[in-house]
């Protein structure tokens, strides 16, 4: 799916039908044991085609009708390849971390656009992130076993319910209809309980750390006292040795004095 940099202007346009057929055949004929590797390839395709679609979307068309039509066809072809890749990713890895992350990132782009009051290309009424979000939602409504993914991206979907685009609102509503609200509430309750338990754990860890800090400080004080006692003991031993030496010297002098007195 990597496009030739020298032919980036044409993107997938000359070979879109062949690429779509190839992607479809891969899903049809690859054994399921190969789905992990195939899903990784589709994930790369999703990222690459979305980036390429945005680069086309940001280009400013000329006033020539032919050029406008050329850009429109490029966008349509890129979007078709993107949708095929995302569909393949959903089929191969329907409940994977890769799909959760990818879907969340793609929907977050349009949420950011709306929050920042992104202005469309007035001349072509085109927003790449919106078109990508619409394709993502359309695919999620068609593919089976992606209910958990939909629940995971529920926060993004809820922010897009009031999007300016009628088409986007429509597909968002269709996706939300697939959500088991009981499951959503259970997940929210589980998340709240997990947050509470996590806070308790953090509080316990903080308390234990504080106890360890106090114990460490107490141990440092005891160690300092022990070092002081050891130093004092060393000084006392030195003083004892000095006194012993003085005592020996005194005894020697007394002996000499006693010997002198005996002669007198």
PDB file of C-alpha atoms in Angstrom:
ATOM      1  CA  UNK A   1       0.000   0.000   0.000  1.00  0.00           C
ATOM      2  CA  UNK A   2       2.986   2.285   0.220  1.00  0.00           C
ATOM      3  CA  UNK A   3       2.644   4.777  -2.595  1.00  0.00           C
ATOM      4  CA  UNK A   4       5.504   5.937  -4.768  1.00  0.00           C
ATOM      5  CA  UNK A   5       6.661   9.343  -3.542  1.00  0.00           C
ATOM      6  CA  UNK A   6       7.367  10.385  -7.115  1.00  0.00           C
ATOM      7  CA  UNK A   7       3.768   9.579  -8.092  1.00  0.00           C
ATOM      8  CA  UNK A   8       2.106  10.849  -4.917  1.00  0.00           C
ATOM      9  CA  UNK A   9       0.008  13.218  -6.970  1.00  0.00           C
ATOM     10  CA  UNK A  10      -1.918  10.264  -8.371  1.00  0.00           C
ATOM     11  CA  UNK A  11      -2.105   8.307  -5.088  1.00  0.00           C
ATOM     12  CA  UNK A  12      -3.999   5.024  -5.684  1.00  0.00           C
ATOM     13  CA  UNK A  13      -6.208   6.382  -8.460  1.00  0.00           C
ATOM     14  CA  UNK A  14      -4.752   4.372 -11.375  1.00  0.00           C
ATOM     15  CA  UNK A  15      -4.949   1.054  -9.503  1.00  0.00           C
ATOM     16  CA  UNK A  16      -7.725   1.449  -6.951  1.00  0.00           C
ATOM     17  CA  UNK A  17      -9.917  -1.323  -8.346  1.00  0.00           C
ATOM     18  CA  UNK A  18      -6.990  -3.758  -8.352  1.00  0.00           C
ATOM     19  CA  UNK A  19      -6.072  -2.874  -4.762  1.00  0.00           C
ATOM     20  CA  UNK A  20      -9.665  -3.281  -3.572  1.00  0.00           C
ATOM     21  CA  UNK A  21      -9.916  -6.659  -5.299  1.00  0.00           C
ATOM     22  CA  UNK A  22      -6.623  -7.763  -3.755  1.00  0.00           C
ATOM     23  CA  UNK A  23      -7.734  -6.724  -0.257  1.00  0.00           C
ATOM     24  CA  UNK A  24     -11.033  -8.524  -0.689  1.00  0.00           C
ATOM     25  CA  UNK A  25      -9.292 -11.703  -1.877  1.00  0.00           C
ATOM     26  CA  UNK A  26      -6.909 -11.580   1.091  1.00  0.00           C
ATOM     27  CA  UNK A  27      -9.878 -11.615   3.471  1.00  0.00           C
ATOM     28  CA  UNK A  28     -11.591 -14.369   1.524  1.00  0.00           C
ATOM     29  CA  UNK A  29      -8.695 -16.772   1.074  1.00  0.00           C
ATOM     30  CA  UNK A  30      -6.311 -16.185   3.992  1.00  0.00           C
ATOM     31  CA  UNK A  31      -6.686 -18.852   6.705  1.00  0.00           C
ATOM     32  CA  UNK A  32      -7.808 -17.526  10.085  1.00  0.00           C
ATOM     33  CA  UNK A  33      -4.542 -18.656  11.689  1.00  0.00           C
ATOM     34  CA  UNK A  34      -2.864 -15.945   9.595  1.00  0.00           C
ATOM     35  CA  UNK A  35      -5.276 -13.207  10.700  1.00  0.00           C
ATOM     36  CA  UNK A  36      -2.887 -11.702  13.260  1.00  0.00           C
ATOM     37  CA  UNK A  37      -0.290 -10.966  10.596  1.00  0.00           C
ATOM     38  CA  UNK A  38      -2.939  -9.905   8.094  1.00  0.00           C
ATOM     39  CA  UNK A  39      -4.535  -7.608  10.677  1.00  0.00           C
ATOM     40  CA  UNK A  40      -1.179  -5.943  11.272  1.00  0.00           C
ATOM     41  CA  UNK A  41      -0.903  -5.310   7.526  1.00  0.00           C
ATOM     42  CA  UNK A  42      -4.399  -3.837   7.439  1.00  0.00           C
ATOM     43  CA  UNK A  43      -3.501  -1.631  10.414  1.00  0.00           C
ATOM     44  CA  UNK A  44      -0.578  -0.224   8.443  1.00  0.00           C
ATOM     45  CA  UNK A  45      -2.910   0.332   5.500  1.00  0.00           C
ATOM     46  CA  UNK A  46      -5.384   2.249   7.694  1.00  0.00           C
ATOM     47  CA  UNK A  47      -2.668   4.559   8.977  1.00  0.00           C
ATOM     48  CA  UNK A  48      -1.059   5.095   5.585  1.00  0.00           C
ATOM     49  CA  UNK A  49      -4.272   5.716   3.643  1.00  0.00           C
ATOM     50  CA  UNK A  50      -5.683   8.093   6.280  1.00  0.00           C
ATOM     51  CA  UNK A  51      -2.484  10.145   6.205  1.00  0.00           C
ATOM     52  CA  UNK A  52      -2.508  10.193   2.411  1.00  0.00           C
ATOM     53  CA  UNK A  53      -6.172  11.166   2.321  1.00  0.00           C
ATOM     54  CA  UNK A  54      -5.476  14.108   4.633  1.00  0.00           C
ATOM     55  CA  UNK A  55      -2.621  15.270   2.431  1.00  0.00           C
ATOM     56  CA  UNK A  56      -4.945  15.235  -0.563  1.00  0.00           C
ATOM     57  CA  UNK A  57      -7.666  16.900   1.476  1.00  0.00           C
ATOM     58  CA  UNK A  58      -5.426  19.762   2.442  1.00  0.00           C
ATOM     59  CA  UNK A  59      -4.474  20.560  -1.151  1.00  0.00           C
ATOM     60  CA  UNK A  60      -6.184  23.579  -2.673  1.00  0.00           C
ATOM     61  CA  UNK A  61      -7.812  22.849  -6.012  1.00  0.00           C
ATOM     62  CA  UNK A  62      -7.423  25.165  -8.937  1.00  0.00           C
ATOM     63  CA  UNK A  63     -10.301  26.866 -10.649  1.00  0.00           C
ATOM     64  CA  UNK A  64     -10.219  24.330 -13.474  1.00  0.00           C
ATOM     65  CA  UNK A  65     -13.133  21.891 -13.402  1.00  0.00           C
ATOM     66  CA  UNK A  66     -10.866  19.100 -14.668  1.00  0.00           C
ATOM     67  CA  UNK A  67      -8.490  19.583 -11.751  1.00  0.00           C
ATOM     68  CA  UNK A  68     -11.364  19.687  -9.275  1.00  0.00           C
ATOM     69  CA  UNK A  69     -12.723  16.430 -10.667  1.00  0.00           C
ATOM     70  CA  UNK A  70      -9.257  14.888 -10.518  1.00  0.00           C
ATOM     71  CA  UNK A  71      -8.916  15.758  -6.813  1.00  0.00           C
ATOM     72  CA  UNK A  72     -12.433  14.524  -6.107  1.00  0.00           C
ATOM     73  CA  UNK A  73     -11.668  11.140  -7.715  1.00  0.00           C
ATOM     74  CA  UNK A  74      -8.396  10.865  -5.815  1.00  0.00           C
ATOM     75  CA  UNK A  75     -10.225  11.477  -2.541  1.00  0.00           C
ATOM     76  CA  UNK A  76     -12.896   8.918  -3.389  1.00  0.00           C
ATOM     77  CA  UNK A  77     -10.286   6.307  -4.299  1.00  0.00           C
ATOM     78  CA  UNK A  78      -8.243   6.941  -1.165  1.00  0.00           C
ATOM     79  CA  UNK A  79     -11.366   6.719   0.961  1.00  0.00           C
ATOM     80  CA  UNK A  80     -12.350   3.431  -0.672  1.00  0.00           C
ATOM     81  CA  UNK A  81      -8.948   1.907   0.026  1.00  0.00           C
ATOM     82  CA  UNK A  82      -9.024   3.244   3.593  1.00  0.00           C
ATOM     83  CA  UNK A  83     -12.457   1.743   4.204  1.00  0.00           C
ATOM     84  CA  UNK A  84     -11.341  -1.620   2.799  1.00  0.00           C
ATOM     85  CA  UNK A  85      -8.285  -1.626   5.091  1.00  0.00           C
ATOM     86  CA  UNK A  86     -10.330  -0.689   8.145  1.00  0.00           C
ATOM     87  CA  UNK A  87     -12.904  -3.357   7.274  1.00  0.00           C
ATOM     88  CA  UNK A  88     -10.095  -5.900   7.021  1.00  0.00           C
ATOM     89  CA  UNK A  89      -8.685  -4.814  10.384  1.00  0.00           C
ATOM     90  CA  UNK A  90     -12.121  -5.243  11.991  1.00  0.00           C
ATOM     91  CA  UNK A  91     -12.531  -8.703  10.467  1.00  0.00           C
ATOM     92  CA  UNK A  92      -9.060  -9.954  11.416  1.00  0.00           C
ATOM     93  CA  UNK A  93      -8.686  -8.360  14.859  1.00  0.00           C
ATOM     94  CA  UNK A  94     -12.246  -7.563  16.017  1.00  0.00           C
ATOM     95  CA  UNK A  95     -11.504  -7.301  19.738  1.00  0.00           C
ATOM     96  CA  UNK A  96      -7.868  -6.268  19.753  1.00  0.00           C
ATOM     97  CA  UNK A  97      -5.911  -3.481  21.374  1.00  0.00           C
ATOM     98  CA  UNK A  98      -4.738  -2.454  17.896  1.00  0.00           C
ATOM     99  CA  UNK A  99      -8.306  -1.908  16.660  1.00  0.00           C
ATOM    100  CA  UNK A 100      -9.347  -0.118  19.865  1.00  0.00           C
ATOM    101  CA  UNK A 101      -6.395   2.243  19.627  1.00  0.00           C
ATOM    102  CA  UNK A 102      -6.777   2.832  15.893  1.00  0.00           C
ATOM    103  CA  UNK A 103     -10.528   3.507  16.111  1.00  0.00           C
ATOM    104  CA  UNK A 104     -10.112   5.836  19.086  1.00  0.00           C
ATOM    105  CA  UNK A 105      -7.383   7.848  17.354  1.00  0.00           C
ATOM    106  CA  UNK A 106      -9.361   8.229  14.117  1.00  0.00           C
ATOM    107  CA  UNK A 107     -12.499   9.404  15.938  1.00  0.00           C
ATOM    108  CA  UNK A 108     -10.484  11.689  18.186  1.00  0.00           C
ATOM    109  CA  UNK A 109      -9.258  13.587  15.125  1.00  0.00           C
ATOM    110  CA  UNK A 110     -12.765  14.703  14.148  1.00  0.00           C
ATOM    111  CA  UNK A 111     -13.624  15.443  17.796  1.00  0.00           C
ATOM    112  CA  UNK A 112     -10.608  17.756  17.943  1.00  0.00           C
ATOM    113  CA  UNK A 113     -11.710  19.399  14.684  1.00  0.00           C
ATOM    114  CA  UNK A 114     -15.144  20.106  16.125  1.00  0.00           C
ATOM    115  CA  UNK A 115     -13.746  21.373  19.418  1.00  0.00           C
ATOM    116  CA  UNK A 116     -11.376  23.692  17.591  1.00  0.00           C
ATOM    117  CA  UNK A 117     -14.157  24.831  15.238  1.00  0.00           C
ATOM    118  CA  UNK A 118     -12.265  23.524  12.226  1.00  0.00           C
ATOM    119  CA  UNK A 119     -13.384  25.261   9.036  1.00  0.00           C
ATOM    120  CA  UNK A 120     -14.058  23.127   5.977  1.00  0.00           C
ATOM    121  CA  UNK A 121     -12.576  23.661   2.560  1.00  0.00           C
ATOM    122  CA  UNK A 122     -15.457  25.863   1.445  1.00  0.00           C
ATOM    123  CA  UNK A 123     -14.854  25.281  -2.247  1.00  0.00           C
ATOM    124  CA  UNK A 124     -15.065  21.506  -1.982  1.00  0.00           C
ATOM    125  CA  UNK A 125     -16.895  21.075   1.361  1.00  0.00           C
ATOM    126  CA  UNK A 126     -14.356  18.433   2.313  1.00  0.00           C
ATOM    127  CA  UNK A 127     -13.035  17.450   5.732  1.00  0.00           C
ATOM    128  CA  UNK A 128     -10.765  14.405   5.590  1.00  0.00           C
ATOM    129  CA  UNK A 129     -11.201  13.577   9.275  1.00  0.00           C
ATOM    130  CA  UNK A 130     -14.986  13.705   8.940  1.00  0.00           C
ATOM    131  CA  UNK A 131     -14.970  11.422   5.897  1.00  0.00           C
ATOM    132  CA  UNK A 132     -12.675   9.006   7.722  1.00  0.00           C
ATOM    133  CA  UNK A 133     -14.957   9.025  10.783  1.00  0.00           C
ATOM    134  CA  UNK A 134     -17.979   8.327   8.577  1.00  0.00           C
ATOM    135  CA  UNK A 135     -16.187   5.384   6.950  1.00  0.00           C
ATOM    136  CA  UNK A 136     -15.147   4.059  10.361  1.00  0.00           C
ATOM    137  CA  UNK A 137     -18.713   4.241  11.676  1.00  0.00           C
ATOM    138  CA  UNK A 138     -20.194   2.676   8.541  1.00  0.00           C
ATOM    139  CA  UNK A 139     -17.801  -0.231   8.885  1.00  0.00           C
ATOM    140  CA  UNK A 140     -18.553  -0.683  12.591  1.00  0.00           C
ATOM    141  CA  UNK A 141     -22.254  -0.978  11.780  1.00  0.00           C
ATOM    142  CA  UNK A 142     -21.607  -3.691   9.178  1.00  0.00           C
ATOM    143  CA  UNK A 143     -18.933  -5.867  10.807  1.00  0.00           C
ATOM    144  CA  UNK A 144     -19.775  -8.412  13.474  1.00  0.00           C
ATOM    145  CA  UNK A 145     -18.035  -8.936  16.856  1.00  0.00           C
ATOM    146  CA  UNK A 146     -16.903  -5.318  17.263  1.00  0.00           C
ATOM    147  CA  UNK A 147     -19.394  -4.442  19.997  1.00  0.00           C
ATOM    148  CA  UNK A 148     -16.615  -4.243  22.602  1.00  0.00           C
ATOM    149  CA  UNK A 149     -14.727  -1.808  20.394  1.00  0.00           C
ATOM    150  CA  UNK A 150     -17.833   0.361  20.057  1.00  0.00           C
ATOM    151  CA  UNK A 151     -18.250   0.402  23.825  1.00  0.00           C
ATOM    152  CA  UNK A 152     -14.604   1.405  24.247  1.00  0.00           C
ATOM    153  CA  UNK A 153     -14.974   4.385  21.892  1.00  0.00           C
ATOM    154  CA  UNK A 154     -18.357   5.393  23.309  1.00  0.00           C
ATOM    155  CA  UNK A 155     -16.954   8.686  24.743  1.00  0.00           C
ATOM    156  CA  UNK A 156     -15.920   9.791  21.233  1.00  0.00           C
ATOM    157  CA  UNK A 157     -19.242   8.727  19.727  1.00  0.00           C
ATOM    158  CA  UNK A 158     -21.217  10.628  22.353  1.00  0.00           C
ATOM    159  CA  UNK A 159     -19.285  13.818  21.512  1.00  0.00           C
ATOM    160  CA  UNK A 160     -20.123  13.427  17.825  1.00  0.00           C
ATOM    161  CA  UNK A 161     -23.889  13.008  18.261  1.00  0.00           C
ATOM    162  CA  UNK A 162     -24.400  16.724  17.659  1.00  0.00           C
ATOM    163  CA  UNK A 163     -21.849  17.080  14.852  1.00  0.00           C
ATOM    164  CA  UNK A 164     -22.732  19.634  12.141  1.00  0.00           C
ATOM    165  CA  UNK A 165     -22.646  16.973   9.432  1.00  0.00           C
ATOM    166  CA  UNK A 166     -25.985  15.224   8.946  1.00  0.00           C
ATOM    167  CA  UNK A 167     -24.262  12.203   7.397  1.00  0.00           C
ATOM    168  CA  UNK A 168     -21.918  11.882  10.371  1.00  0.00           C
ATOM    169  CA  UNK A 169     -24.779  12.180  12.863  1.00  0.00           C
ATOM    170  CA  UNK A 170     -26.668   9.481  10.989  1.00  0.00           C
ATOM    171  CA  UNK A 171     -23.838   6.917  11.063  1.00  0.00           C
ATOM    172  CA  UNK A 172     -23.034   7.773  14.678  1.00  0.00           C
ATOM    173  CA  UNK A 173     -26.649   7.006  15.599  1.00  0.00           C
ATOM    174  CA  UNK A 174     -26.460   3.721  13.700  1.00  0.00           C
ATOM    175  CA  UNK A 175     -23.314   2.719  15.594  1.00  0.00           C
ATOM    176  CA  UNK A 176     -24.822   3.686  18.931  1.00  0.00           C
ATOM    177  CA  UNK A 177     -27.801   1.440  18.175  1.00  0.00           C
ATOM    178  CA  UNK A 178     -25.405  -1.518  18.249  1.00  0.00           C
ATOM    179  CA  UNK A 179     -24.284  -0.707  21.780  1.00  0.00           C
ATOM    180  CA  UNK A 180     -25.653  -2.769  24.636  1.00  0.00           C
ATOM    181  CA  UNK A 181     -26.292   0.008  27.154  1.00  0.00           C
ATOM    182  CA  UNK A 182     -26.431  -2.526  29.978  1.00  0.00           C
ATOM    183  CA  UNK A 183     -22.892  -3.496  29.071  1.00  0.00           C
ATOM    184  CA  UNK A 184     -21.877   0.161  28.936  1.00  0.00           C
ATOM    185  CA  UNK A 185     -23.303   0.785  32.399  1.00  0.00           C
ATOM    186  CA  UNK A 186     -21.590  -2.333  33.712  1.00  0.00           C
ATOM    187  CA  UNK A 187     -18.294  -1.158  32.252  1.00  0.00           C
ATOM    188  CA  UNK A 188     -18.773   2.286  33.750  1.00  0.00           C
ATOM    189  CA  UNK A 189     -19.597   0.760  37.148  1.00  0.00           C
ATOM    190  CA  UNK A 190     -16.598  -1.537  36.877  1.00  0.00           C
ATOM    191  CA  UNK A 191     -14.413   1.422  35.912  1.00  0.00           C
ATOM    192  CA  UNK A 192     -15.661   3.419  38.908  1.00  0.00           C
ATOM    193  CA  UNK A 193     -15.029   0.496  41.264  1.00  0.00           C
ATOM    194  CA  UNK A 194     -11.601   0.040  39.747  1.00  0.00           C
ATOM    195  CA  UNK A 195     -10.887   3.751  40.227  1.00  0.00           C
ATOM    196  CA  UNK A 196     -11.983   3.509  43.870  1.00  0.00           C
ATOM    197  CA  UNK A 197      -9.855   0.420  44.472  1.00  0.00           C
ATOM    198  CA  UNK A 198      -6.947   2.049  42.695  1.00  0.00           C
ATOM    199  CA  UNK A 199      -7.302   5.139  44.909  1.00  0.00           C
ATOM    200  CA  UNK A 200      -7.388   2.937  47.999  1.00  0.00           C
ATOM    201  CA  UNK A 201      -4.304   1.129  46.804  1.00  0.00           C
ATOM    202  CA  UNK A 202      -2.538   4.433  46.106  1.00  0.00           C
ATOM    203  CA  UNK A 203      -3.511   5.697  49.585  1.00  0.00           C
ATOM    204  CA  UNK A 204      -2.175   2.512  51.159  1.00  0.00           C
ATOM    205  CA  UNK A 205       1.030   2.780  49.185  1.00  0.00           C
ATOM    206  CA  UNK A 206       1.389   6.429  50.224  1.00  0.00           C
ATOM    207  CA  UNK A 207       0.768   5.462  53.858  1.00  0.00           C
ATOM    208  CA  UNK A 208       3.291   2.640  53.649  1.00  0.00           C
ATOM    209  CA  UNK A 209       5.795   4.972  52.025  1.00  0.00           C
ATOM    210  CA  UNK A 210       5.282   7.493  54.824  1.00  0.00           C
ATOM    211  CA  UNK A 211       5.810   4.766  57.426  1.00  0.00           C
ATOM    212  CA  UNK A 212       8.932   3.636  55.622  1.00  0.00           C
ATOM    213  CA  UNK A 213      10.160   7.221  55.513  1.00  0.00           C
ATOM    214  CA  UNK A 214       9.640   7.644  59.247  1.00  0.00           C
ATOM    215  CA  UNK A 215      11.263   4.279  59.951  1.00  0.00           C
ATOM    216  CA  UNK A 216      14.147   5.255  57.698  1.00  0.00           C
ATOM    217  CA  UNK A 217      14.533   8.555  59.539  1.00  0.00           C
ATOM    218  CA  UNK A 218      14.432   6.727  62.891  1.00  0.00           C
ATOM    219  CA  UNK A 219      16.974   4.213  61.629  1.00  0.00           C
ATOM    220  CA  UNK A 220      19.190   7.066  60.460  1.00  0.00           C
ATOM    221  CA  UNK A 221      18.934   8.646  63.930  1.00  0.00           C
ATOM    222  CA  UNK A 222      19.821   5.334  65.609  1.00  0.00           C
ATOM    223  CA  UNK A 223      22.699   4.877  63.203  1.00  0.00           C
ATOM    224  CA  UNK A 224      23.922   8.415  63.928  1.00  0.00           C
ATOM    225  CA  UNK A 225      23.707   7.766  67.690  1.00  0.00           C
ATOM    226  CA  UNK A 226      25.580   4.490  67.264  1.00  0.00           C
ATOM    227  CA  UNK A 227      28.275   6.268  65.299  1.00  0.00           C
ATOM    228  CA  UNK A 228      28.511   8.942  68.023  1.00  0.00           C
ATOM    229  CA  UNK A 229      28.782   6.259  70.717  1.00  0.00           C
ATOM    230  CA  UNK A 230      31.422   4.482  68.677  1.00  0.00           C
ATOM    231  CA  UNK A 231      33.384   7.712  68.307  1.00  0.00           C
ATOM    232  CA  UNK A 232      33.025   8.444  72.037  1.00  0.00           C
ATOM    233  CA  UNK A 233      34.132   4.938  72.875  1.00  0.00           C
ATOM    234  CA  UNK A 234      37.120   5.363  70.601  1.00  0.00           C
ATOM    235  CA  UNK A 235      38.031   8.618  72.372  1.00  0.00           C
ATOM    236  CA  UNK A 236      37.611   6.950  75.774  1.00  0.00           C
ATOM    237  CA  UNK A 237      39.842   4.085  74.755  1.00  0.00           C
ATOM    238  CA  UNK A 238      42.440   6.566  73.579  1.00  0.00           C
ATOM    239  CA  UNK A 239      42.133   8.404  76.935  1.00  0.00           C
ATOM    240  CA  UNK A 240      42.474   5.113  78.850  1.00  0.00           C
ATOM    241  CA  UNK A 241      45.589   4.260  76.895  1.00  0.00           C
ATOM    242  CA  UNK A 242      46.979   7.724  77.589  1.00  0.00           C
ATOM    243  CA  UNK A 243      46.251   7.392  81.327  1.00  0.00           C
ATOM    244  CA  UNK A 244      47.824   3.957  81.367  1.00  0.00           C
ATOM    245  CA  UNK A 245      50.935   5.371  79.779  1.00  0.00           C
ATOM    246  CA  UNK A 246      50.998   8.212  82.325  1.00  0.00           C
ATOM    247  CA  UNK A 247      50.543   5.729  85.172  1.00  0.00           C
ATOM    248  CA  UNK A 248      53.432   3.649  83.918  1.00  0.00           C
ATOM    249  CA  UNK A 249      55.551   6.783  83.707  1.00  0.00           C
ATOM    250  CA  UNK A 250      54.568   7.795  87.257  1.00  0.00           C
ATOM    251  CA  UNK A 251      55.355   4.340  88.575  1.00  0.00           C
ATOM    252  CA  UNK A 252      58.746   4.528  86.867  1.00  0.00           C
ATOM    253  CA  UNK A 253      59.481   7.918  88.391  1.00  0.00           C
ATOM    254  CA  UNK A 254      58.352   6.730  91.866  1.00  0.00           C
ATOM    255  CA  UNK A 255      60.641   3.763  91.587  1.00  0.00           C
ATOM    256  CA  UNK A 256      63.561   6.000  90.655  1.00  0.00           C
ATOM    257  CA  UNK A 257      62.731   8.370  93.532  1.00  0.00           C
ATOM    258  CA  UNK A 258      62.495   5.465  95.952  1.00  0.00           C
ATOM    259  CA  UNK A 259      65.871   4.115  94.874  1.00  0.00           C
ATOM    260  CA  UNK A 260      67.439   7.578  95.344  1.00  0.00           C
ATOM    261  CA  UNK A 261      65.955   7.924  98.801  1.00  0.00           C
ATOM    262  CA  UNK A 262      67.316   4.533  99.865  1.00  0.00           C
ATOM    263  CA  UNK A 263      70.879   5.592  99.059  1.00  0.00           C
ATOM    264  CA  UNK A 264      70.515   8.762 101.110  1.00  0.00           C
TER     265      UNK A 264
END
